[in-house]
Amino acid sequence: MARKKIALIGSGQIGGTLAHLVGLKELGDVVLFDIAEGIPQGKGLDIAESAPVDGFDARYKGAQEYADIAGADVVIVTAGVPRKPGMSRDDLIEINLKVMQAVGEGIRTYAPDAFVICITNPLDAMVWALQKFSGLPANKIVGMAGVLDSARFRHFLADEFGVSVQDVTAFVLGGHGDDMVPLVRYSTVAGIPLPDLVKMGWTTQEKLDAMVERTRKGGGEIVNLLKTGSAFYAPAASAIAMAESYLKDKKRVLPCAAHLTGQYGVDGLFVGVPIVIGENGVERIVEVEFAADEKAMFEKSVASVTGLVDACKKINPELA
Ligand code: A3D
């Protein structure tokens, strides 16, 4: 059986980490694409030279031409610019929207059958625009955010409780902004919901609220520490989990920005919700019942996404 082909559009911090993880996990051969000449070639060669040490087989190719992504099974998009301290994700909209147009046209021409994962920010608007520019069916394109946001929450929780991250599950929905919606009721340690753990004295409501807030601002925390860019290890790991679920038909239930057609009362937007990812891409959208306060938080988050999409339509009237 031929190896799968994974195209990475953008070979910066996240793109390079994705390329390394694809090799370490032997998910397939990699095309690293970037407008910056030499970067994808250099990173590809460096990782290929690590393969004999780590013992994995994968071919790496650096590319500046979209023709090189032809026939890709999975395309992961990180092309664009990241945040610097003092910037919000929304400040990136104008420049990254133009990048999505170029990337979308490349995918439309050379990889129309791929499963596409968008990471470029502002995430929920960029994945929406990328779907329009690429013409991909809605089940074949998703945005990565919820897996990362829940991984951050899981890390904080595991640290607080002194338990394995493997036994902590977390549920974070909504747009990928500071008003995302961590649902504590659906977040557990070995199946025990967080509100029960508060009652059991494992933590206090104040500490739990602080962890929720830290999760919401988790991206900014890293930007302020790094000063020159944004998080890349955890974002890359999160997108790889999504790609792996597709490539291996694992049918994992993962929170992703998916195209909604009425679910959660949202129509025509990409918003973070739990989905099942398998060989057909988005195979199911899981719709949970919200409590009144959760519904209000979700609606606020959706309003932010609507605002971003409206801004895209203003910048590029073709999208309206
Ligand atoms: P960075 O290291 O700057 O890499 C971006 C790469 O894109 C650079 O190598 C650029 O040369 C390249 N690029 C720019 N324009 C084009 C183009 N037209 N075609 C092809 N390549 C191009 O950034 P990064 O890897 O740290 O982050 C990439 C994106 O992911 C940014 O928009 C971040 O804001 C975003 N991001 C999203 C999350 C989410 O959770 C959604 C998390 C972290 C970062």
Short mmCIF file of C-alpha atoms and ligand atoms in Angstrom, two decimals:
data_model
loop_
_atom_site.label_atom_id
_atom_site.label_comp_id
_atom_site.label_asym_id
_atom_site.label_seq_id
_atom_site.Cartn_x
_atom_site.Cartn_y
_atom_site.Cartn_z
CA MET A 1 0.00 0.00 0.00
CA ALA A 2 1.42 3.40 -0.96
CA ARG A 3 2.21 5.77 1.85
CA LYS A 4 -0.25 8.58 2.54
CA LYS A 5 0.72 12.07 1.43
CA ILE A 6 0.48 14.96 3.86
CA ALA A 7 0.88 18.50 2.57
CA LEU A 8 1.76 21.24 5.03
CA ILE A 9 0.97 24.72 3.70
CA GLY A 10 3.18 26.99 5.77
CA SER A 11 6.49 25.69 7.07
CA GLY A 12 7.03 28.04 9.99
CA GLN A 13 6.98 27.11 13.67
CA ILE A 14 3.84 24.96 13.54
CA GLY A 15 4.54 23.62 10.03
CA GLY A 16 8.00 22.40 11.01
CA THR A 17 6.70 20.74 14.18
CA LEU A 18 3.89 19.08 12.19
CA ALA A 19 6.45 17.72 9.71
CA HIS A 20 8.49 16.22 12.53
CA LEU A 21 5.44 14.65 14.20
CA VAL A 22 4.21 13.13 10.93
CA GLY A 23 7.57 11.37 10.65
CA LEU A 24 7.76 10.25 14.27
CA LYS A 25 4.24 8.82 14.00
CA GLU A 26 4.86 7.39 10.51
CA LEU A 27 1.66 8.89 9.14
CA GLY A 28 3.03 9.29 5.60
CA ASP A 29 5.27 11.28 3.27
CA VAL A 30 5.43 15.04 3.70
CA VAL A 31 5.38 18.02 1.36
CA LEU A 32 6.40 21.20 3.15
CA PHE A 33 5.14 24.24 1.21
CA ASP A 34 6.05 27.86 1.92
CA ILE A 35 6.57 31.11 0.03
CA ALA A 36 9.86 31.54 1.89
CA GLU A 37 12.46 29.86 -0.29
CA GLY A 38 14.77 27.38 1.39
CA ILE A 39 12.81 27.10 4.65
CA PRO A 40 10.66 24.11 3.66
CA GLN A 41 13.61 22.46 1.90
CA GLY A 42 15.90 23.04 4.89
CA LYS A 43 13.40 21.84 7.48
CA GLY A 44 12.49 18.81 5.34
CA LEU A 45 16.14 17.80 4.95
CA ASP A 46 16.89 18.33 8.65
CA ILE A 47 13.95 16.14 9.71
CA ALA A 48 14.81 13.49 7.08
CA GLU A 49 18.30 13.38 8.59
CA SER A 50 16.79 12.72 12.03
CA ALA A 51 14.86 9.72 10.68
CA PRO A 52 17.79 7.24 10.81
CA VAL A 53 18.28 8.11 14.49
CA ASP A 54 14.61 7.80 15.40
CA GLY A 55 14.01 4.93 12.99
CA PHE A 56 11.13 6.18 10.88
CA ASP A 57 10.57 6.09 7.13
CA ALA A 58 9.07 9.14 5.45
CA ARG A 59 10.01 11.18 2.41
CA TYR A 60 10.25 14.94 2.78
CA LYS A 61 9.97 17.48 -0.01
CA GLY A 62 10.19 21.26 0.26
CA ALA A 63 8.07 23.16 -2.25
CA GLN A 64 7.19 26.60 -3.57
CA GLU A 65 4.77 25.33 -6.22
CA TYR A 66 1.23 24.17 -5.47
CA ALA A 67 1.62 21.42 -8.10
CA ASP A 68 3.74 19.59 -5.49
CA ILE A 69 0.74 19.05 -3.20
CA ALA A 70 -1.12 17.15 -5.96
CA GLY A 71 -2.98 14.13 -4.65
CA ALA A 72 -2.41 14.94 -0.96
CA ASP A 73 -4.60 12.91 1.43
CA VAL A 74 -4.37 15.54 4.16
CA VAL A 75 -3.53 19.23 3.92
CA ILE A 76 -2.74 21.20 7.08
CA VAL A 77 -2.75 24.98 6.68
CA THR A 78 -0.66 27.26 8.89
CA ALA A 79 0.31 29.79 6.21
CA GLY A 80 0.06 33.40 7.29
CA VAL A 81 1.28 35.44 10.20
CA PRO A 82 1.02 34.68 13.92
CA ARG A 83 0.38 37.08 16.82
CA LYS A 84 2.99 39.18 18.59
CA PRO A 85 2.52 40.58 22.13
CA GLY A 86 -0.24 43.18 22.24
CA MET A 87 -2.02 41.75 19.18
CA SER A 88 -5.31 39.91 19.23
CA ARG A 89 -6.00 37.04 16.83
CA ASP A 90 -8.41 39.37 15.06
CA ASP A 91 -5.60 41.80 14.16
CA LEU A 92 -4.36 39.18 11.68
CA ILE A 93 -7.52 39.09 9.61
CA GLU A 94 -6.60 41.29 6.64
CA ILE A 95 -3.25 39.71 5.81
CA ASN A 96 -4.28 36.12 6.54
CA LEU A 97 -7.48 36.42 4.48
CA LYS A 98 -5.34 37.12 1.38
CA VAL A 99 -3.19 34.11 2.24
CA MET A 100 -6.33 31.92 2.52
CA GLN A 101 -7.34 32.97 -0.99
CA ALA A 102 -4.02 31.79 -2.46
CA VAL A 103 -4.05 28.59 -0.40
CA GLY A 104 -7.71 27.86 -1.22
CA GLU A 105 -7.07 28.19 -4.94
CA GLY A 106 -4.05 25.88 -4.65
CA ILE A 107 -6.12 23.24 -2.86
CA ARG A 108 -9.01 23.61 -5.31
CA THR A 109 -6.67 22.94 -8.23
CA TYR A 110 -4.34 20.28 -6.85
CA ALA A 111 -5.85 18.58 -3.80
CA PRO A 112 -9.65 18.80 -4.03
CA ASP A 113 -10.06 15.35 -2.44
CA ALA A 114 -7.93 16.05 0.63
CA PHE A 115 -9.10 16.35 4.22
CA VAL A 116 -8.07 19.88 5.16
CA ILE A 117 -7.26 21.16 8.63
CA CYS A 118 -6.89 24.93 9.02
CA ILE A 119 -4.86 26.40 11.89
CA THR A 120 -4.30 29.96 10.65
CA ASN A 121 -5.85 32.65 12.87
CA PRO A 122 -8.37 34.12 13.44
CA LEU A 123 -9.29 30.47 13.18
CA ASP A 124 -13.07 30.36 12.87
CA ALA A 125 -13.12 33.05 10.17
CA MET A 126 -10.09 31.72 8.27
CA VAL A 127 -11.49 28.18 8.01
CA TRP A 128 -14.78 29.66 6.80
CA ALA A 129 -12.95 31.69 4.13
CA LEU A 130 -10.74 28.75 3.17
CA GLN A 131 -13.83 26.61 2.54
CA LYS A 132 -15.23 29.32 0.26
CA PHE A 133 -11.96 29.79 -1.65
CA SER A 134 -11.28 26.06 -2.01
CA GLY A 135 -14.85 24.91 -2.70
CA LEU A 136 -14.28 21.84 -0.51
CA PRO A 137 -17.35 19.97 0.75
CA ALA A 138 -18.10 20.93 4.34
CA ASN A 139 -17.29 17.44 5.67
CA LYS A 140 -13.72 17.68 4.34
CA ILE A 141 -12.58 20.87 6.05
CA VAL A 142 -12.24 21.69 9.73
CA GLY A 143 -10.44 24.13 11.96
CA MET A 144 -8.08 23.14 14.77
CA ALA A 145 -8.74 24.95 18.04
CA GLY A 146 -10.85 22.91 20.44
CA VAL A 147 -8.35 20.07 20.76
CA LEU A 148 -5.70 22.61 21.74
CA ASP A 149 -7.96 24.58 24.07
CA SER A 150 -9.10 21.40 25.82
CA ALA A 151 -5.49 20.14 26.02
CA ARG A 152 -4.55 23.35 27.81
CA PHE A 153 -7.44 22.93 30.25
CA ARG A 154 -6.49 19.25 30.77
CA HIS A 155 -2.93 20.23 31.53
CA PHE A 156 -3.99 22.78 34.15
CA LEU A 157 -6.44 20.30 35.73
CA ALA A 158 -3.97 17.40 35.83
CA ASP A 159 -1.39 19.69 37.40
CA GLU A 160 -3.84 20.91 40.04
CA PHE A 161 -5.05 17.41 40.93
CA GLY A 162 -1.68 15.66 40.67
CA VAL A 163 -3.07 13.00 38.31
CA SER A 164 -2.13 11.75 34.85
CA VAL A 165 -3.17 13.94 31.93
CA GLN A 166 -4.43 10.72 30.35
CA ASP A 167 -7.22 10.47 32.91
CA VAL A 168 -8.42 14.04 32.49
CA THR A 169 -10.92 14.86 29.76
CA ALA A 170 -12.08 18.37 28.99
CA PHE A 171 -14.71 19.91 26.84
CA VAL A 172 -14.15 23.35 25.32
CA LEU A 173 -16.58 24.68 22.73
CA GLY A 174 -17.28 27.85 20.79
CA GLY A 175 -14.99 30.10 18.80
CA HIS A 176 -11.24 30.16 19.33
CA GLY A 177 -11.16 33.47 21.13
CA ASP A 178 -11.02 34.69 24.69
CA ASP A 179 -14.76 34.00 24.96
CA MET A 180 -14.45 30.26 24.17
CA VAL A 181 -16.65 28.04 26.33
CA PRO A 182 -14.95 25.51 28.65
CA LEU A 183 -17.79 23.25 29.85
CA VAL A 184 -16.83 22.14 33.36
CA ARG A 185 -19.84 19.86 33.68
CA TYR A 186 -18.59 17.70 30.81
CA SER A 187 -14.95 17.77 31.92
CA THR A 188 -13.87 14.88 34.12
CA VAL A 189 -11.16 13.00 35.94
CA ALA A 190 -11.68 9.32 35.11
CA GLY A 191 -15.36 10.06 34.44
CA ILE A 192 -15.96 12.13 37.61
CA PRO A 193 -17.29 15.56 36.52
CA LEU A 194 -15.41 18.63 37.78
CA PRO A 195 -18.33 20.00 39.86
CA ASP A 196 -18.31 16.68 41.79
CA LEU A 197 -14.56 17.01 42.34
CA VAL A 198 -15.16 20.44 43.86
CA LYS A 199 -17.73 18.86 46.22
CA MET A 200 -15.22 16.12 47.04
CA GLY A 201 -12.70 18.79 48.07
CA TRP A 202 -10.20 18.10 45.27
CA THR A 203 -10.22 21.79 44.40
CA THR A 204 -12.23 24.93 45.09
CA GLN A 205 -14.69 26.73 42.82
CA GLU A 206 -12.32 29.75 42.82
CA LYS A 207 -9.40 27.66 41.61
CA LEU A 208 -11.57 26.01 38.97
CA ASP A 209 -12.77 29.42 37.75
CA ALA A 210 -9.14 30.57 37.56
CA MET A 211 -8.22 27.52 35.44
CA VAL A 212 -11.13 28.23 33.10
CA GLU A 213 -9.93 31.81 32.71
CA ARG A 214 -6.33 30.70 32.16
CA THR A 215 -7.55 28.31 29.45
CA ARG A 216 -9.39 31.14 27.70
CA LYS A 217 -6.24 33.25 27.71
CA GLY A 218 -3.90 30.29 27.15
CA GLY A 219 -2.73 31.44 23.72
CA GLY A 220 -1.93 34.94 24.97
CA GLU A 221 0.04 33.54 27.92
CA ILE A 222 2.43 31.80 25.51
CA VAL A 223 2.63 34.82 23.16
CA ASN A 224 3.66 37.02 26.11
CA LEU A 225 6.36 34.53 27.13
CA LEU A 226 7.76 33.89 23.64
CA LYS A 227 7.49 37.53 22.50
CA THR A 228 8.41 36.61 18.90
CA GLY A 229 5.45 34.42 17.91
CA SER A 230 2.75 32.14 19.25
CA ALA A 231 2.44 28.57 20.54
CA PHE A 232 3.47 25.78 18.20
CA TYR A 233 4.16 22.46 19.94
CA ALA A 234 0.66 21.95 21.36
CA PRO A 235 -1.10 23.36 18.27
CA ALA A 236 0.86 20.96 16.05
CA ALA A 237 0.17 17.96 18.32
CA SER A 238 -3.54 18.83 18.27
CA ALA A 239 -3.76 18.98 14.47
CA ILE A 240 -1.88 15.69 14.21
CA ALA A 241 -4.48 14.01 16.44
CA MET A 242 -7.17 15.20 14.01
CA ALA A 243 -5.21 14.08 10.92
CA GLU A 244 -4.52 10.68 12.46
CA SER A 245 -8.20 10.13 13.23
CA TYR A 246 -8.98 10.73 9.54
CA LEU A 247 -6.10 8.71 8.09
CA LYS A 248 -6.69 5.71 10.38
CA ASP A 249 -10.50 6.02 10.47
CA LYS A 250 -10.27 6.14 14.26
CA LYS A 251 -13.58 7.97 14.63
CA ARG A 252 -12.29 10.03 17.53
CA VAL A 253 -14.66 12.52 19.12
CA LEU A 254 -12.78 15.80 19.04
CA PRO A 255 -13.80 19.43 19.46
CA CYS A 256 -13.12 21.17 16.13
CA ALA A 257 -14.39 24.16 14.20
CA ALA A 258 -16.91 22.49 11.90
CA HIS A 259 -19.40 23.84 9.39
CA LEU A 260 -22.77 24.07 11.13
CA THR A 261 -26.07 23.88 9.29
CA GLY A 262 -28.54 24.57 12.07
CA GLN A 263 -26.90 22.59 14.89
CA TYR A 264 -26.67 24.66 18.07
CA GLY A 265 -28.89 27.21 16.29
CA VAL A 266 -26.00 28.23 14.01
CA ASP A 267 -26.21 28.19 10.21
CA GLY A 268 -23.37 28.71 7.75
CA LEU A 269 -20.54 29.35 10.21
CA PHE A 270 -17.61 27.27 11.44
CA VAL A 271 -17.73 27.05 15.24
CA GLY A 272 -16.01 24.73 17.71
CA VAL A 273 -18.21 21.73 18.56
CA PRO A 274 -17.54 18.03 19.21
CA ILE A 275 -17.35 16.04 15.98
CA VAL A 276 -16.51 12.49 14.95
CA ILE A 277 -13.57 12.34 12.51
CA GLY A 278 -13.24 9.20 10.40
CA GLU A 279 -12.46 8.17 6.83
CA ASN A 280 -15.29 10.38 5.54
CA GLY A 281 -13.98 13.44 7.33
CA VAL A 282 -16.60 15.01 9.59
CA GLU A 283 -18.89 12.01 10.12
CA ARG A 284 -21.08 13.39 12.86
CA ILE A 285 -21.67 16.62 14.72
CA VAL A 286 -22.42 15.98 18.36
CA GLU A 287 -25.06 18.28 19.76
CA VAL A 288 -25.19 18.52 23.56
CA GLU A 289 -27.79 20.29 25.65
CA PHE A 290 -26.65 23.56 27.19
CA ALA A 291 -27.63 24.93 30.58
CA ALA A 292 -28.83 28.56 30.41
CA ASP A 293 -25.48 30.08 31.40
CA GLU A 294 -23.59 27.83 28.97
CA LYS A 295 -25.97 28.80 26.18
CA ALA A 296 -25.37 32.48 26.89
CA MET A 297 -21.58 31.95 26.78
CA PHE A 298 -21.85 29.97 23.54
CA GLU A 299 -24.01 32.64 21.93
CA LYS A 300 -21.51 35.34 22.90
CA SER A 301 -18.73 33.30 21.34
CA VAL A 302 -20.76 32.75 18.15
CA ALA A 303 -21.42 36.50 17.98
CA SER A 304 -17.65 37.09 17.92
CA VAL A 305 -17.27 34.58 15.08
CA THR A 306 -20.10 36.29 13.16
CA GLY A 307 -18.30 39.62 13.61
CA LEU A 308 -15.10 38.19 12.16
CA VAL A 309 -16.87 36.63 9.19
CA ASP A 310 -18.63 39.94 8.51
CA ALA A 311 -15.22 41.65 8.58
CA CYS A 312 -13.96 39.14 5.98
CA LYS A 313 -16.95 39.89 3.76
CA LYS A 314 -16.21 43.61 4.01
CA ILE A 315 -12.54 43.12 3.11
CA ASN A 316 -13.35 40.77 0.22
CA PRO A 317 -16.88 41.38 -1.15
CA GLU A 318 -16.58 38.18 -3.27
CA LEU A 319 -17.16 36.28 -0.03
CA ALA A 320 -20.46 38.04 0.76
P1 A3D B 1 5.04 31.20 11.45
O1 A3D B 1 6.17 30.53 12.14
O2 A3D B 1 5.19 32.65 11.12
O3 A3D B 1 4.76 30.40 10.09
C1 A3D B 1 3.90 30.84 9.12
C2 A3D B 1 4.51 30.50 7.78
O4 A3D B 1 3.58 30.84 6.75
C3 A3D B 1 5.81 31.28 7.48
O5 A3D B 1 6.87 30.36 7.24
C4 A3D B 1 5.46 32.10 6.23
O6 A3D B 1 6.55 32.22 5.32
C5 A3D B 1 4.34 31.26 5.63
N1 A3D B 1 3.48 31.98 4.70
C6 A3D B 1 3.09 33.27 4.75
N2 A3D B 1 2.31 33.55 3.68
C7 A3D B 1 2.23 32.40 2.94
C8 A3D B 1 1.57 32.07 1.75
N3 A3D B 1 0.86 32.95 1.07
N4 A3D B 1 1.70 30.79 1.30
C9 A3D B 1 2.42 29.89 1.97
N5 A3D B 1 3.08 30.16 3.12
C10 A3D B 1 2.97 31.40 3.60
O7 A3D B 1 3.68 31.03 12.25
P2 A3D B 1 3.20 29.78 13.14
O8 A3D B 1 3.55 28.52 12.44
O9 A3D B 1 3.64 29.98 14.54
O10 A3D B 1 1.62 30.03 13.14
C11 A3D B 1 0.88 29.88 11.94
C12 A3D B 1 -0.56 30.35 12.11
O11 A3D B 1 -1.22 29.53 13.07
C13 A3D B 1 -0.72 31.79 12.60
O12 A3D B 1 -1.79 32.43 11.91
C14 A3D B 1 -1.09 31.62 14.07
O13 A3D B 1 -1.83 32.71 14.58
C15 A3D B 1 -1.93 30.36 13.99
N6 A3D B 1 -2.10 29.65 15.26
C16 A3D B 1 -3.33 29.13 15.49
C17 A3D B 1 -3.57 28.45 16.67
C18 A3D B 1 -4.92 27.89 16.92
O14 A3D B 1 -5.15 27.29 17.95
C19 A3D B 1 -5.97 28.07 15.95
C20 A3D B 1 -2.54 28.27 17.60
C21 A3D B 1 -1.30 28.80 17.32
C22 A3D B 1 -1.08 29.50 16.14
#
